[in-house]
Amino acid sequence: MKKSVNTEKNNLFLISLLVLVVGCEVIIRALEIPGYILPTPTRVIAALYSQKEVLFSHSLVTLFEALTGFILSIFFALVIGGIVYPFEKVKKLLYPYLLISQTIPLIAIAPVILIWFGFGVLPKIIIVILICTFPMLLSFLGGLEEVDREILDLFQVMGAGKKYIFFKVILPSSLPGFFSGVKIAATYSIMGAVIGEWLGAKSGLGIYMTRAISSFKTDYLFAAIIVVVVLSLAIFKGIEYIEKAAMPWKNKKS
Amino acid sequence: MRKRVISLLLVLNIVSIFALEKVDIVLDWTPNTNHTGIYAAKEMGYFKEEGIEADILQPANGTSTQLIATGRADFGVTYQEAVTFARLEGLPIVSLGAIIQHNTSGFASLKEKGIKSPADFKGKNYGGWGSPVEEATLKELIEQDGGRIKDINILTTGSMDFFKSSENDVDFAWVFEGWTNIEAKLQGKKLNYIRLRDYSEDLDYYTPIFASSEKLIKTNPELVKKVMRAVKKGYEYSVKNPEKAGELLLKEVPELDRNLVIESQKYLASKYTDDAPYWGHQKLEVWERYQKWLYKNNLIDGTTDMKKAFTNKFLKN
């Protein structure tokens, strides 16, 4: 039963996408919009094809930066969350700083990060971590609050230890909340790497975009955007898959 | 008669306050002495005399050409290389005047990096803004010296300052003599400098230039004429009064370093017009020569009519 609902959803998406693409093509051609302002979808697809090797090699760099930063962010979010959770005071103390860290305009601070760490992959990974850690940490801390008090009381009455309770009760019940943060961060990770590259790098999709713009090849730029979108979606889907595997008890509800 | 002229001017002035035509001018980079004439025209009231209110804007580096071509900005600063590539892609941009008559750009590096000639580019990191022109130019220079472009590491460092990026991974960069080399002198840093013009006459092209779009030239030639009159006056003022012009630039852009601006202004005063009959004058030969060079080196697939890429007609008073 479930499968057919899913395929129906996918079909609907594909049909609407097709309509959108064909519509764009027709409108751009009808209005005779020049290619350097807005390329037709067919031109973008042609660019995707002709540039596939170059785009692929740049994608690998961006993907490496994004995934490394993203995985480190998950680690940081879990560790920081796990450490501050038992200590209400520490949480209250840290919270405003975490919030402030998210209000710093990244575009302004990125050049400084570049000056500190050079033009290699490290500054990009740092930028991804800066973007991704916060939403995960926040949702993780939120998830930790979600625990069912009755189950908690039951375990305590039965004499379970603090550690046991944390790993067997609190942590599993925090997962749904945590994963919603992970999914948000997943969509940011590629973008974070691209922003980092934009400001200075040797290769990566951000650099490819800079070059496309300065060569006046708007179709190449859009081809790169499509690659960024597809990669971000792929990471998102991957996380959804892991989420299902991590919370088998949630899947039984269907 | 004189009284009448003065009163007429007064009336015109009062009228112009109410009826100033707004014009956007985009820069190619952060404000520097290449732009002094534009700022001077604003500060000296040359734009106002023409009934124009000029807004000088700084977009993201490397985007001025598109903004001018598409009419997002009415006018702006770019380079012959960019206009050539843009016109090949069909962007309707036209150069109205050469800001500096000869190419005063080249590749600079800190002395300790030991880059004395293009052969020394081998195994070094070049920091640029990611345009196809850079790779082409580097290729030409290193091949003349028997090297290969593959041996140069090309990094895109956006608008990072030469000295900041030199402390990092960048070994050499493309700079304007009248700015970075003078800054180095003031900071007491020794540079090695490879002047483009010395390597090939083909590379003595117009950079930077003042440009507009085909559309604006067609639909409002009067406005173009007025703006060019004011800008030309601004640069002529900068030629005659380098220090005062520098002060005007500093007044508009106080963030800049005073010593650098004044010293740079002294250097550029003789370079704006140089050996041309008047400021801004461009020769077809220079435009065609550069495109031929690109084509000869397989950097472009086709060619485009360079007669359409520039015009001198708005410079003749």
mmCIF file of N, CA, C and O in Angstrom, chain A residues 10 14 35 55 86 90 119 141 161 249:
data_model
loop_
_atom_site.group_PDB
_atom_site.id
_atom_site.type_symbol
_atom_site.label_atom_id
_atom_site.label_comp_id
_atom_site.label_asym_id
_atom_site.label_seq_id
_atom_site.Cartn_x
_atom_site.Cartn_y
_atom_site.Cartn_z
ATOM 1 N N ASN A 10 5.882 10.693 -6.408
ATOM 2 C CA ASN A 10 7.004 10.920 -7.313
ATOM 3 C C ASN A 10 6.544 11.271 -8.714
ATOM 4 O O ASN A 10 7.094 12.161 -9.359
ATOM 5 N N LEU A 14 7.379 14.597 -10.884
ATOM 6 C CA LEU A 14 8.027 14.550 -12.196
ATOM 7 C C LEU A 14 7.179 15.237 -13.266
ATOM 8 O O LEU A 14 7.698 15.968 -14.106
ATOM 9 N N GLY A 35 20.285 34.739 -24.042
ATOM 10 C CA GLY A 35 20.854 33.662 -23.246
ATOM 11 C C GLY A 35 21.650 34.119 -22.037
ATOM 12 O O GLY A 35 21.698 33.437 -21.029
ATOM 13 N N LEU A 55 32.407 19.595 -14.342
ATOM 14 C CA LEU A 55 31.473 19.705 -13.214
ATOM 15 C C LEU A 55 31.696 18.565 -12.220
ATOM 16 O O LEU A 55 31.655 18.771 -11.008
ATOM 17 N N PRO A 86 22.736 17.483 30.946
ATOM 18 C CA PRO A 86 22.445 17.261 32.377
ATOM 19 C C PRO A 86 22.584 18.527 33.224
ATOM 20 O O PRO A 86 22.106 18.564 34.349
ATOM 21 N N VAL A 90 24.668 25.275 32.764
ATOM 22 C CA VAL A 90 25.617 25.365 31.643
ATOM 23 C C VAL A 90 24.864 25.659 30.347
ATOM 24 O O VAL A 90 25.279 26.480 29.534
ATOM 25 N N PHE A 119 43.623 29.123 1.446
ATOM 26 C CA PHE A 119 42.656 28.837 0.391
ATOM 27 C C PHE A 119 42.392 27.348 0.201
ATOM 28 O O PHE A 119 41.840 26.931 -0.799
ATOM 29 N N LEU A 141 18.850 19.305 21.558
ATOM 30 C CA LEU A 141 18.489 19.720 22.921
ATOM 31 C C LEU A 141 16.980 19.714 23.092
ATOM 32 O O LEU A 141 16.455 19.309 24.139
ATOM 33 N N GLY A 161 20.273 2.983 36.513
ATOM 34 C CA GLY A 161 21.280 4.027 36.746
ATOM 35 C C GLY A 161 21.079 5.205 35.795
ATOM 36 O O GLY A 161 20.387 5.111 34.786
ATOM 37 N N TRP A 249 11.534 1.594 15.255
ATOM 38 C CA TRP A 249 10.199 1.556 15.890
ATOM 39 C C TRP A 249 9.227 2.560 15.256
ATOM 40 O O TRP A 249 8.043 2.429 15.373
#
